[in-house]
PDB file of C-alpha atoms in Angstrom:
ATOM      1  CA  MET A 161      36.501  -8.138   7.224  1.00  0.00           C
ATOM      2  CA  SER A 162      34.554  -7.674   3.998  1.00  0.00           C
ATOM      3  CA  THR A 163      35.665  -5.368   1.210  1.00  0.00           C
ATOM      4  CA  GLN A 164      32.533  -3.274   1.777  1.00  0.00           C
ATOM      5  CA  SER A 165      33.321  -2.663   5.449  1.00  0.00           C
ATOM      6  CA  GLN A 166      36.895  -1.645   4.608  1.00  0.00           C
ATOM      7  CA  CYS A 167      35.603   1.076   2.304  1.00  0.00           C
ATOM      8  CA  GLN A 168      33.748   4.230   3.219  1.00  0.00           C
ATOM      9  CA  ARG A 169      30.686   3.493   5.305  1.00  0.00           C
ATOM     10  CA  PHE A 170      27.384   5.029   4.325  1.00  0.00           C
ATOM     11  CA  ARG A 171      25.145   6.930   6.713  1.00  0.00           C
ATOM     12  CA  ILE A 172      21.404   6.745   6.123  1.00  0.00           C
ATOM     13  CA  GLY A 173      19.292   9.042   8.250  1.00  0.00           C
ATOM     14  CA  TYR A 174      15.775   7.873   9.012  1.00  0.00           C
ATOM     15  CA  ALA A 175      12.910  10.062  10.221  1.00  0.00           C
ATOM     16  CA  LEU A 176       9.992   7.951  11.360  1.00  0.00           C
ATOM     17  CA  ALA A 177       7.210   8.144  13.920  1.00  0.00           C
ATOM     18  CA  PRO A 178       8.126   6.182  17.083  1.00  0.00           C
ATOM     19  CA  LYS A 179       5.852   3.217  16.328  1.00  0.00           C
ATOM     20  CA  LYS A 180       7.064   3.034  12.738  1.00  0.00           C
ATOM     21  CA  GLY A 181      10.683   3.225  13.822  1.00  0.00           C
ATOM     22  CA  GLN A 182      10.274   0.416  16.344  1.00  0.00           C
ATOM     23  CA  SER A 183       8.675  -1.774  13.683  1.00  0.00           C
ATOM     24  CA  LEU A 184      11.205  -1.173  10.907  1.00  0.00           C
ATOM     25  CA  ILE A 185      14.523  -0.525  12.638  1.00  0.00           C
ATOM     26  CA  GLN A 186      14.973  -3.888  14.300  1.00  0.00           C
ATOM     27  CA  PRO A 187      18.338  -5.312  15.433  1.00  0.00           C
ATOM     28  CA  SER A 188      18.253  -7.763  12.523  1.00  0.00           C
ATOM     29  CA  LEU A 189      18.042  -4.887  10.017  1.00  0.00           C
ATOM     30  CA  LEU A 190      20.755  -2.877  11.781  1.00  0.00           C
ATOM     31  CA  THR A 191      23.041  -5.910  11.679  1.00  0.00           C
ATOM     32  CA  LYS A 192      22.362  -6.733   8.031  1.00  0.00           C
ATOM     33  CA  ALA A 193      22.887  -3.112   6.975  1.00  0.00           C
ATOM     34  CA  SER A 194      26.062  -2.781   9.039  1.00  0.00           C
ATOM     35  CA  GLU A 195      27.513  -5.922   7.463  1.00  0.00           C
ATOM     36  CA  ARG A 196      27.138  -4.250   4.082  1.00  0.00           C
ATOM     37  CA  GLY A 197      28.642  -0.938   5.109  1.00  0.00           C
ATOM     38  CA  ILE A 198      25.500   0.991   6.057  1.00  0.00           C
ATOM     39  CA  ASP A 199      24.846   2.756   9.344  1.00  0.00           C
ATOM     40  CA  LEU A 200      21.210   3.660  10.038  1.00  0.00           C
ATOM     41  CA  ILE A 201      21.097   6.919  11.992  1.00  0.00           C
ATOM     42  CA  PRO A 202      17.911   8.197  13.697  1.00  0.00           C
ATOM     43  CA  ILE A 203      16.958  11.779  12.865  1.00  0.00           C
ATOM     44  CA  ASP A 204      15.675  13.825  15.780  1.00  0.00           C
ATOM     45  CA  PRO A 205      12.467  15.542  14.550  1.00  0.00           C
ATOM     46  CA  ILE A 206      12.774  18.109  17.345  1.00  0.00           C
ATOM     47  CA  LYS A 207      16.116  19.451  16.100  1.00  0.00           C
ATOM     48  CA  PRO A 208      16.549  21.249  12.774  1.00  0.00           C
ATOM     49  CA  LEU A 209      17.365  18.700  10.082  1.00  0.00           C
ATOM     50  CA  ILE A 210      20.029  20.946   8.559  1.00  0.00           C
ATOM     51  CA  GLU A 211      22.007  20.716  11.815  1.00  0.00           C
ATOM     52  CA  GLN A 212      22.086  16.915  11.771  1.00  0.00           C
ATOM     53  CA  GLY A 213      24.149  14.527   9.726  1.00  0.00           C
ATOM     54  CA  PRO A 214      26.118  14.191   7.602  1.00  0.00           C
ATOM     55  CA  PHE A 215      23.893  11.794   5.669  1.00  0.00           C
ATOM     56  CA  ASP A 216      24.378   9.994   2.381  1.00  0.00           C
ATOM     57  CA  CYS A 217      20.636   9.445   2.089  1.00  0.00           C
ATOM     58  CA  ILE A 218      17.451  10.241   4.021  1.00  0.00           C
ATOM     59  CA  VAL A 219      14.386   8.012   4.287  1.00  0.00           C
ATOM     60  CA  HIS A 220      11.316   9.372   6.018  1.00  0.00           C
ATOM     61  CA  LYS A 221       7.652   9.040   6.812  1.00  0.00           C
ATOM     62  CA  LEU A 222       6.813  12.268   8.580  1.00  0.00           C
ATOM     63  CA  TYR A 223       4.257  14.801   7.424  1.00  0.00           C
ATOM     64  CA  GLY A 224       3.387  18.458   7.807  1.00  0.00           C
ATOM     65  CA  PRO A 225       4.487  21.787   6.304  1.00  0.00           C
ATOM     66  CA  ASP A 226       7.356  22.255   8.745  1.00  0.00           C
ATOM     67  CA  TRP A 227       8.892  18.884   7.895  1.00  0.00           C
ATOM     68  CA  THR A 228       8.467  19.515   4.179  1.00  0.00           C
ATOM     69  CA  ARG A 229      10.181  22.870   4.581  1.00  0.00           C
ATOM     70  CA  GLN A 230      13.078  21.232   6.437  1.00  0.00           C
ATOM     71  CA  LEU A 231      13.503  18.648   3.679  1.00  0.00           C
ATOM     72  CA  GLN A 232      13.542  21.384   1.049  1.00  0.00           C
ATOM     73  CA  GLN A 233      16.114  23.375   2.991  1.00  0.00           C
ATOM     74  CA  PHE A 234      18.301  20.298   3.502  1.00  0.00           C
ATOM     75  CA  SER A 235      18.039  19.355  -0.183  1.00  0.00           C
ATOM     76  CA  SER A 236      18.977  22.832  -1.345  1.00  0.00           C
ATOM     77  CA  GLN A 237      22.202  22.645   0.674  1.00  0.00           C
ATOM     78  CA  ASN A 238      22.839  18.956  -0.070  1.00  0.00           C
ATOM     79  CA  PRO A 239      21.600  18.472  -3.639  1.00  0.00           C
ATOM     80  CA  ASN A 240      23.427  15.166  -4.082  1.00  0.00           C
ATOM     81  CA  VAL A 241      21.811  13.480  -1.080  1.00  0.00           C
ATOM     82  CA  PRO A 242      18.764  11.426  -2.125  1.00  0.00           C
ATOM     83  CA  ILE A 243      15.574  11.981  -0.114  1.00  0.00           C
ATOM     84  CA  ILE A 244      13.288   8.968  -0.178  1.00  0.00           C
ATOM     85  CA  ASP A 245      10.650  10.026  -1.079  1.00  0.00           C
ATOM     86  CA  SER A 246       9.408  13.411  -2.305  1.00  0.00           C
ATOM     87  CA  PRO A 247       6.606  14.842  -0.111  1.00  0.00           C
ATOM     88  CA  ASP A 248       4.741  15.975  -3.232  1.00  0.00           C
ATOM     89  CA  SER A 249       4.768  12.440  -4.634  1.00  0.00           C
ATOM     90  CA  ILE A 250       3.722  10.964  -1.295  1.00  0.00           C
ATOM     91  CA  GLU A 251       0.790  13.378  -1.076  1.00  0.00           C
ATOM     92  CA  ARG A 252      -0.856  11.729  -4.078  1.00  0.00           C
ATOM     93  CA  LEU A 253      -1.382   8.574  -2.021  1.00  0.00           C
ATOM     94  CA  HIS A 254      -3.320  10.493   0.628  1.00  0.00           C
ATOM     95  CA  ASN A 255      -6.354  10.618  -1.649  1.00  0.00           C
ATOM     96  CA  ARG A 256      -8.079   7.355  -2.583  1.00  0.00           C
ATOM     97  CA  ILE A 257      -9.045   8.651  -6.007  1.00  0.00           C
ATOM     98  CA  SER A 258      -5.692  10.082  -7.089  1.00  0.00           C
ATOM     99  CA  MET A 259      -3.794   7.057  -5.732  1.00  0.00           C
ATOM    100  CA  LEU A 260      -5.518   4.753  -8.228  1.00  0.00           C
ATOM    101  CA  GLU A 261      -5.643   7.147 -11.163  1.00  0.00           C
ATOM    102  CA  VAL A 262      -2.038   6.279 -11.931  1.00  0.00           C
ATOM    103  CA  VAL A 263      -3.042   2.644 -12.496  1.00  0.00           C
ATOM    104  CA  THR A 264      -5.630   3.593 -15.116  1.00  0.00           C
ATOM    105  CA  GLN A 265      -3.005   5.670 -16.934  1.00  0.00           C
ATOM    106  CA  LEU A 266      -0.353   2.947 -17.187  1.00  0.00           C
ATOM    107  CA  LYS A 267       0.485   1.870 -20.733  1.00  0.00           C
ATOM    108  CA  LEU A 268       1.462  -1.703 -19.979  1.00  0.00           C
ATOM    109  CA  HIS A 269       0.548  -4.769 -22.000  1.00  0.00           C
ATOM    110  CA  PHE A 270       0.834  -8.421 -21.050  1.00  0.00           C
ATOM    111  CA  ASP A 271       0.277 -11.634 -22.972  1.00  0.00           C
ATOM    112  CA  ASN A 272      -2.136 -13.129 -20.462  1.00  0.00           C
ATOM    113  CA  GLU A 273      -2.775 -10.832 -17.513  1.00  0.00           C
ATOM    114  CA  LYS A 274      -5.145  -7.864 -17.468  1.00  0.00           C
ATOM    115  CA  PHE A 275      -5.098  -5.199 -14.772  1.00  0.00           C
ATOM    116  CA  GLY A 276      -7.169  -2.237 -13.673  1.00  0.00           C
ATOM    117  CA  VAL A 277      -9.056  -0.822 -10.694  1.00  0.00           C
ATOM    118  CA  PRO A 278     -12.578  -1.432  -9.400  1.00  0.00           C
ATOM    119  CA  ASN A 279     -15.257   1.055 -10.420  1.00  0.00           C
ATOM    120  CA  GLN A 280     -15.466   3.808  -7.816  1.00  0.00           C
ATOM    121  CA  VAL A 281     -17.074   7.185  -7.263  1.00  0.00           C
ATOM    122  CA  VAL A 282     -16.753  10.013  -4.737  1.00  0.00           C
ATOM    123  CA  VAL A 283     -19.839  10.924  -2.709  1.00  0.00           C
ATOM    124  CA  SER A 284     -19.303  14.529  -1.627  1.00  0.00           C
ATOM    125  CA  GLU A 285     -22.758  15.153  -0.144  1.00  0.00           C
ATOM    126  CA  MET A 286     -25.460  12.733   0.940  1.00  0.00           C
ATOM    127  CA  LYS A 287     -28.192  14.926  -0.529  1.00  0.00           C
ATOM    128  CA  SER A 288     -26.716  14.402  -3.975  1.00  0.00           C
ATOM    129  CA  LEU A 289     -26.917  10.628  -3.530  1.00  0.00           C
ATOM    130  CA  THR A 290     -30.111   9.301  -5.123  1.00  0.00           C
ATOM    131  CA  SER A 291     -29.611   5.611  -5.787  1.00  0.00           C
ATOM    132  CA  ILE A 292     -26.801   3.117  -6.208  1.00  0.00           C
ATOM    133  CA  GLU A 293     -27.893   2.581  -9.809  1.00  0.00           C
ATOM    134  CA  ASP A 294     -27.359   6.258 -10.615  1.00  0.00           C
ATOM    135  CA  LEU A 295     -23.748   5.791  -9.553  1.00  0.00           C
ATOM    136  CA  LYS A 296     -23.461   2.840 -11.965  1.00  0.00           C
ATOM    137  CA  LEU A 297     -22.719   0.504  -9.081  1.00  0.00           C
ATOM    138  CA  THR A 298     -24.563  -2.435  -7.545  1.00  0.00           C
ATOM    139  CA  PHE A 299     -24.644  -3.790  -4.008  1.00  0.00           C
ATOM    140  CA  PRO A 300     -22.562  -4.814  -2.216  1.00  0.00           C
ATOM    141  CA  VAL A 301     -20.146  -1.884  -2.281  1.00  0.00           C
ATOM    142  CA  ILE A 302     -17.306  -0.746  -0.034  1.00  0.00           C
ATOM    143  CA  ALA A 303     -17.293   2.736   1.508  1.00  0.00           C
ATOM    144  CA  LYS A 304     -13.848   4.155   2.245  1.00  0.00           C
ATOM    145  CA  PRO A 305     -12.754   7.536   3.620  1.00  0.00           C
ATOM    146  CA  LEU A 306     -11.599   9.841   0.836  1.00  0.00           C
ATOM    147  CA  VAL A 307      -8.491  10.743   2.825  1.00  0.00           C
ATOM    148  CA  ALA A 308      -5.878   7.997   3.269  1.00  0.00           C
ATOM    149  CA  ASP A 309      -3.332   9.559   5.612  1.00  0.00           C
ATOM    150  CA  GLY A 310      -2.577   6.543   7.774  1.00  0.00           C
ATOM    151  CA  SER A 311      -4.759   7.681  10.673  1.00  0.00           C
ATOM    152  CA  VAL A 312      -7.148   5.310  12.449  1.00  0.00           C
ATOM    153  CA  LYS A 313     -10.090   7.117  10.855  1.00  0.00           C
ATOM    154  CA  SER A 314      -8.687   6.666   7.354  1.00  0.00           C
ATOM    155  CA  HIS A 315      -8.705   2.874   7.825  1.00  0.00           C
ATOM    156  CA  GLN A 316     -12.372   2.705   8.860  1.00  0.00           C
ATOM    157  CA  MET A 317     -14.307   1.116   6.010  1.00  0.00           C
ATOM    158  CA  TYR A 318     -17.755  -0.371   5.516  1.00  0.00           C
ATOM    159  CA  LEU A 319     -19.126  -3.212   3.442  1.00  0.00           C
ATOM    160  CA  ILE A 320     -22.589  -1.974   2.437  1.00  0.00           C
ATOM    161  CA  PHE A 321     -25.346  -4.409   1.498  1.00  0.00           C
ATOM    162  CA  ASP A 322     -28.369  -2.215   0.740  1.00  0.00           C
ATOM    163  CA  SER A 323     -29.806   1.304   0.477  1.00  0.00           C
ATOM    164  CA  GLN A 324     -30.430   1.498   4.218  1.00  0.00           C
ATOM    165  CA  GLY A 325     -26.783   0.791   4.890  1.00  0.00           C
ATOM    166  CA  LEU A 326     -25.734   3.385   2.319  1.00  0.00           C
ATOM    167  CA  GLU A 327     -27.948   6.049   3.905  1.00  0.00           C
ATOM    168  CA  SER A 328     -26.147   5.472   7.221  1.00  0.00           C
ATOM    169  CA  MET A 329     -22.854   6.757   5.826  1.00  0.00           C
ATOM    170  CA  THR A 330     -21.462  10.249   6.384  1.00  0.00           C
ATOM    171  CA  ALA A 331     -20.014  12.118   3.403  1.00  0.00           C
ATOM    172  CA  PRO A 332     -17.469  12.587   1.978  1.00  0.00           C
ATOM    173  CA  PHE A 333     -16.410   9.070   1.129  1.00  0.00           C
ATOM    174  CA  VAL A 334     -15.491   6.839  -1.783  1.00  0.00           C
ATOM    175  CA  LEU A 335     -17.789   4.060  -2.930  1.00  0.00           C
ATOM    176  CA  GLN A 336     -15.871   1.219  -4.517  1.00  0.00           C
ATOM    177  CA  GLU A 337     -17.234  -1.747  -6.411  1.00  0.00           C
ATOM    178  CA  PHE A 338     -17.018  -5.007  -4.469  1.00  0.00           C
ATOM    179  CA  VAL A 339     -15.560  -7.795  -6.591  1.00  0.00           C
ATOM    180  CA  ASN A 340     -15.624 -11.429  -5.525  1.00  0.00           C
ATOM    181  CA  HIS A 341     -12.000 -12.489  -5.297  1.00  0.00           C
ATOM    182  CA  GLY A 342     -11.865 -15.839  -3.556  1.00  0.00           C
ATOM    183  CA  GLY A 343     -11.378 -14.514  -0.021  1.00  0.00           C
ATOM    184  CA  PHE A 344      -7.731 -13.541  -0.454  1.00  0.00           C
ATOM    185  CA  ILE A 345      -5.615 -10.685  -1.765  1.00  0.00           C
ATOM    186  CA  PHE A 346      -1.994 -10.185  -2.742  1.00  0.00           C
ATOM    187  CA  LYS A 347       0.071  -7.518  -1.016  1.00  0.00           C
ATOM    188  CA  VAL A 348       2.923  -6.419  -3.264  1.00  0.00           C
ATOM    189  CA  TYR A 349       5.801  -4.677  -1.490  1.00  0.00           C
ATOM    190  CA  VAL A 350       8.044  -2.421  -3.566  1.00  0.00           C
ATOM    191  CA  ALA A 351      11.458  -1.110  -2.501  1.00  0.00           C
ATOM    192  CA  GLY A 352      13.072   0.340  -5.598  1.00  0.00           C
ATOM    193  CA  MET A 353      13.578  -2.539  -8.030  1.00  0.00           C
ATOM    194  CA  ASN A 354      12.888  -5.104  -5.302  1.00  0.00           C
ATOM    195  CA  VAL A 355       9.394  -6.595  -5.451  1.00  0.00           C
ATOM    196  CA  LYS A 356       7.979  -9.100  -2.965  1.00  0.00           C
ATOM    197  CA  CYS A 357       4.439 -10.513  -2.969  1.00  0.00           C
ATOM    198  CA  VAL A 358       2.670 -12.115  -0.004  1.00  0.00           C
ATOM    199  CA  LYS A 359      -0.813 -13.608   0.348  1.00  0.00           C
ATOM    200  CA  ARG A 360      -3.383 -12.465   2.897  1.00  0.00           C
ATOM    201  CA  LYS A 361      -6.933 -13.528   3.746  1.00  0.00           C
ATOM    202  CA  SER A 362      -9.582 -11.013   2.810  1.00  0.00           C
ATOM    203  CA  LEU A 363     -13.321 -10.415   2.611  1.00  0.00           C
ATOM    204  CA  PRO A 364     -15.239 -13.552   1.645  1.00  0.00           C
ATOM    205  CA  ASP A 365     -17.083 -13.791  -1.641  1.00  0.00           C
ATOM    206  CA  ILE A 366     -20.774 -12.878  -1.509  1.00  0.00           C
ATOM    207  CA  SER A 367     -23.196 -14.733  -3.734  1.00  0.00           C
ATOM    208  CA  GLU A 368     -26.421 -13.123  -4.968  1.00  0.00           C
ATOM    209  CA  GLU A 369     -28.345 -15.553  -2.791  1.00  0.00           C
ATOM    210  CA  LYS A 370     -26.328 -14.664   0.312  1.00  0.00           C
ATOM    211  CA  LEU A 371     -26.716 -10.944  -0.373  1.00  0.00           C
ATOM    212  CA  LYS A 372     -30.494 -11.261   0.058  1.00  0.00           C
ATOM    213  CA  SER A 373     -30.010 -12.149   3.731  1.00  0.00           C
ATOM    214  CA  LEU A 374     -27.456  -9.403   4.494  1.00  0.00           C
ATOM    215  CA  LYS A 375     -28.781  -6.076   5.747  1.00  0.00           C
ATOM    216  CA  GLY A 376     -27.301  -2.658   6.432  1.00  0.00           C
ATOM    217  CA  PHE A 377     -23.511  -2.532   6.595  1.00  0.00           C
ATOM    218  CA  LEU A 378     -20.516  -4.218   8.164  1.00  0.00           C
ATOM    219  CA  PRO A 379     -17.665  -2.040   9.508  1.00  0.00           C
ATOM    220  CA  PHE A 380     -14.056  -3.153   9.240  1.00  0.00           C
ATOM    221  CA  SER A 381     -10.637  -1.516   9.377  1.00  0.00           C
ATOM    222  CA  ARG A 382      -8.424  -3.436   6.942  1.00  0.00           C
ATOM    223  CA  ILE A 383      -9.438  -5.619   4.035  1.00  0.00           C
ATOM    224  CA  SER A 384      -6.679  -8.133   4.798  1.00  0.00           C
ATOM    225  CA  ASN A 385      -7.572  -8.440   8.494  1.00  0.00           C
ATOM    226  CA  LEU A 386     -11.133  -9.710   8.686  1.00  0.00           C
ATOM    227  CA  ILE A 387     -11.132 -13.005  10.533  1.00  0.00           C
ATOM    228  CA  ASP A 388     -13.753 -11.901  13.084  1.00  0.00           C
ATOM    229  CA  ASN A 389     -15.925  -9.827  10.767  1.00  0.00           C
ATOM    230  CA  ASP A 390     -15.908 -12.582   8.187  1.00  0.00           C
ATOM    231  CA  LYS A 391     -18.131 -14.735  10.383  1.00  0.00           C
ATOM    232  CA  LYS A 392     -20.844 -12.084  10.160  1.00  0.00           C
ATOM    233  CA  VAL A 393     -20.897 -12.454   6.396  1.00  0.00           C
ATOM    234  CA  HIS A 394     -20.413 -16.243   6.275  1.00  0.00           C
ATOM    235  CA  ASP A 395     -21.388 -17.970   9.488  1.00  0.00           C
ATOM    236  CA  ASP A 396     -19.830 -21.185   8.154  1.00  0.00           C
ATOM    237  CA  GLY A 397     -16.309 -19.784   8.235  1.00  0.00           C
ATOM    238  CA  LYS A 398     -14.028 -18.117   5.699  1.00  0.00           C
ATOM    239  CA  LYS A 399     -15.167 -19.537   2.380  1.00  0.00           C
ATOM    240  CA  ASN A 400     -15.037 -18.597  -1.239  1.00  0.00           C
ATOM    241  CA  SER A 401     -17.916 -18.393  -3.676  1.00  0.00           C
ATOM    242  CA  GLN A 402     -17.896 -22.181  -4.109  1.00  0.00           C
ATOM    243  CA  GLY A 403     -18.299 -22.696  -0.368  1.00  0.00           C
ATOM    244  CA  ASP A 404     -14.767 -24.012   0.105  1.00  0.00           C
ATOM    245  CA  GLU A 405     -12.544 -22.840   2.925  1.00  0.00           C
ATOM    246  CA  VAL A 406      -9.728 -20.594   1.747  1.00  0.00           C
ATOM    247  CA  ASP A 407      -6.359 -22.328   1.969  1.00  0.00           C
ATOM    248  CA  LEU A 408      -3.696 -19.714   1.360  1.00  0.00           C
ATOM    249  CA  GLU A 409      -1.056 -22.374   0.818  1.00  0.00           C
ATOM    250  CA  SER A 410      -2.901 -23.572  -2.270  1.00  0.00           C
ATOM    251  CA  VAL A 411      -3.458 -20.079  -3.713  1.00  0.00           C
ATOM    252  CA  GLU A 412      -1.354 -19.602  -6.822  1.00  0.00           C
ATOM    253  CA  MET A 413       0.734 -16.440  -6.917  1.00  0.00           C
ATOM    254  CA  PRO A 414       0.576 -14.083  -9.915  1.00  0.00           C
ATOM    255  CA  SER A 415       3.653 -14.410 -12.102  1.00  0.00           C
ATOM    256  CA  GLN A 416       6.671 -12.545 -10.756  1.00  0.00           C
ATOM    257  CA  SER A 417       7.347 -11.006 -14.169  1.00  0.00           C
ATOM    258  CA  PHE A 418       3.835  -9.531 -14.222  1.00  0.00           C
ATOM    259  CA  LEU A 419       4.167  -8.101 -10.711  1.00  0.00           C
ATOM    260  CA  CYS A 420       7.645  -6.689 -11.352  1.00  0.00           C
ATOM    261  CA  GLU A 421       6.551  -4.944 -14.539  1.00  0.00           C
ATOM    262  CA  LEU A 422       3.418  -3.595 -12.876  1.00  0.00           C
ATOM    263  CA  ALA A 423       5.499  -2.376  -9.914  1.00  0.00           C
ATOM    264  CA  ARG A 424       8.009  -0.750 -12.262  1.00  0.00           C
ATOM    265  CA  GLY A 425       5.254   1.122 -14.079  1.00  0.00           C
ATOM    266  CA  MET A 426       3.684   2.308 -10.838  1.00  0.00           C
ATOM    267  CA  ARG A 427       7.058   3.270  -9.342  1.00  0.00           C
ATOM    268  CA  GLU A 428       7.913   5.452 -12.320  1.00  0.00           C
ATOM    269  CA  ALA A 429       4.435   6.977 -12.615  1.00  0.00           C
ATOM    270  CA  LEU A 430       4.170   7.733  -8.899  1.00  0.00           C
ATOM    271  CA  GLY A 431       7.765   8.902  -8.531  1.00  0.00           C
ATOM    272  CA  LEU A 432       8.052   6.761  -5.400  1.00  0.00           C
ATOM    273  CA  ASN A 433      10.443   4.051  -4.241  1.00  0.00           C
ATOM    274  CA  LEU A 434       8.820   2.759  -1.054  1.00  0.00           C
ATOM    275  CA  PHE A 435       5.205   1.598  -1.290  1.00  0.00           C
ATOM    276  CA  ASN A 436       2.978  -1.416  -1.525  1.00  0.00           C
ATOM    277  CA  PHE A 437      -0.244  -2.101  -3.369  1.00  0.00           C
ATOM    278  CA  ASP A 438      -3.071  -4.528  -2.738  1.00  0.00           C
ATOM    279  CA  VAL A 439      -4.168  -6.690  -5.642  1.00  0.00           C
ATOM    280  CA  MET A 440      -7.178  -8.962  -5.962  1.00  0.00           C
ATOM    281  CA  ARG A 441      -7.752 -11.644  -8.575  1.00  0.00           C
ATOM    282  CA  ASP A 442     -11.242 -11.447 -10.079  1.00  0.00           C
ATOM    283  CA  ALA A 443     -13.095 -14.670  -9.217  1.00  0.00           C
ATOM    284  CA  ARG A 444     -14.833 -14.459 -12.603  1.00  0.00           C
ATOM    285  CA  ASP A 445     -11.584 -14.203 -14.596  1.00  0.00           C
ATOM    286  CA  SER A 446      -8.355 -15.614 -13.164  1.00  0.00           C
ATOM    287  CA  ASN A 447      -6.265 -13.446 -15.526  1.00  0.00           C
ATOM    288  CA  ARG A 448      -7.877 -10.183 -14.373  1.00  0.00           C
ATOM    289  CA  TYR A 449      -6.207  -8.336 -11.490  1.00  0.00           C
ATOM    290  CA  LEU A 450      -7.552  -5.254  -9.717  1.00  0.00           C
ATOM    291  CA  ILE A 451      -5.431  -2.839  -7.679  1.00  0.00           C
ATOM    292  CA  ILE A 452      -7.541  -1.637  -4.775  1.00  0.00           C
ATOM    293  CA  ASP A 453      -5.147   0.330  -2.576  1.00  0.00           C
ATOM    294  CA  VAL A 454      -1.660   1.882  -2.562  1.00  0.00           C
ATOM    295  CA  ASN A 455       0.241   2.750   0.629  1.00  0.00           C
ATOM    296  CA  TYR A 456       3.431   4.707   1.147  1.00  0.00           C
ATOM    297  CA  PHE A 457       6.261   3.167   3.211  1.00  0.00           C
ATOM    298  CA  PRO A 458       4.250   0.179   4.468  1.00  0.00           C
ATOM    299  CA  GLY A 459       5.125  -2.283   7.217  1.00  0.00           C
ATOM    300  CA  TYR A 460       8.098  -3.925   5.533  1.00  0.00           C
ATOM    301  CA  ALA A 461       8.993  -5.826   8.711  1.00  0.00           C
ATOM    302  CA  LYS A 462       5.923  -8.030   8.097  1.00  0.00           C
ATOM    303  CA  MET A 463       7.562  -9.227   4.895  1.00  0.00           C
ATOM    304  CA  PRO A 464       9.752 -12.372   5.116  1.00  0.00           C
ATOM    305  CA  GLY A 465      13.416 -11.521   4.606  1.00  0.00           C
ATOM    306  CA  TYR A 466      12.770  -7.783   4.728  1.00  0.00           C
ATOM    307  CA  GLU A 467      16.271  -7.088   6.070  1.00  0.00           C
ATOM    308  CA  SER A 468      17.978  -8.176   2.864  1.00  0.00           C
ATOM    309  CA  ILE A 469      15.403  -6.487   0.642  1.00  0.00           C
ATOM    310  CA  MET A 470      15.701  -3.135   2.433  1.00  0.00           C
ATOM    311  CA  THR A 471      19.510  -3.320   2.530  1.00  0.00           C
ATOM    312  CA  ASP A 472      19.632  -4.109  -1.195  1.00  0.00           C
ATOM    313  CA  PHE A 473      17.419  -1.094  -1.824  1.00  0.00           C
ATOM    314  CA  PHE A 474      19.615   1.187   0.289  1.00  0.00           C
ATOM    315  CA  LEU A 475      22.644   0.124  -1.731  1.00  0.00           C
ATOM    316  CA  GLN A 476      20.792   0.768  -4.998  1.00  0.00           C
ATOM    317  CA  VAL A 477      20.142   4.318  -3.857  1.00  0.00           C
ATOM    318  CA  LEU A 478      23.620   4.900  -2.451  1.00  0.00           C
ATOM    319  CA  ASN A 479      25.426   3.521  -5.471  1.00  0.00           C
ATOM    320  CA  LYS A 480      22.976   5.188  -7.854  1.00  0.00           C
ATOM    321  CA  SER A 481      23.654   2.261 -10.154  1.00  0.00           C
ATOM    322  CA  SER A 482      19.997   1.597 -10.891  1.00  0.00           C
ATOM    323  CA  VAL A 483      17.803   3.620 -13.223  1.00  0.00           C
ATOM    324  CA  GLY A 484      14.931   2.374 -11.060  1.00  0.00           C
ATOM    325  CA  VAL A 485      15.886   4.636  -8.166  1.00  0.00           C
ATOM    326  CA  THR A 486      13.592   7.653  -8.124  1.00  0.00           C
ATOM    327  CA  GLU A 487      14.920  10.676  -6.300  1.00  0.00           C
TER     328      GLU A 487
END
């Protein structure tokens, strides 16, 4: 028996929607956590939180005023129990403008890499929309719902090719600059100080010549899940701006030191521990990276070796040995 298991065991309560719980709390995670002295305990959202426990930590992804009130009540009576994460901090990620503002405010400097966000603007009313040029954007652009609350509607996006396509939209929405990025993106998962990057296929590059033949708009739900829609943009398969098929195996990762420092800055600025962000590499400048989206408590189970990463994070929180843990 390990030294950890001989000592006091930790109890982490988790409050997740059923689908989220089934995805994250897999037998492999329960086993890994148990081996390191952690018991993952489901929280019943029907019962008052204050009547459940005891817990050494709470992780959650539930929303609403009643749940927020229960967390506040629990915290007031258990001030030493970390709650991951604060509802107020999470709320910032429910707006596609405020979620990226933090990136523009980061005071980070790197020897080679540059980072930022694509140009974007909120369209509150269609009658106020005159032309794409007045918005200081050019086609193609991406239209995204202003609200990013994890609902099906919040994932519905459109790649817009011309004025006719733009006029088909319904306000309010966010218009974001489309940047050619080689047909792939990087998804960076953050769990406290733990940072893991994976590659995903994305929207194909669109040349000026190709844009002339594209009309209206193309709906899609997730930028990193476009295998079918891609054929509507490039009928010759998933290709980059040079006409070559995208081979993810050959795509070079950003440096881990760059990603870790960027994640640290975002973690501290957001006041969050559990999130991921999508990064694209500008096809015009391989040292320029653009953050296009930030999500709270993403699908960690999709990440290779997530069991060890999540367990390491839990221990960071429980031992409070890391200054990177935000409570």
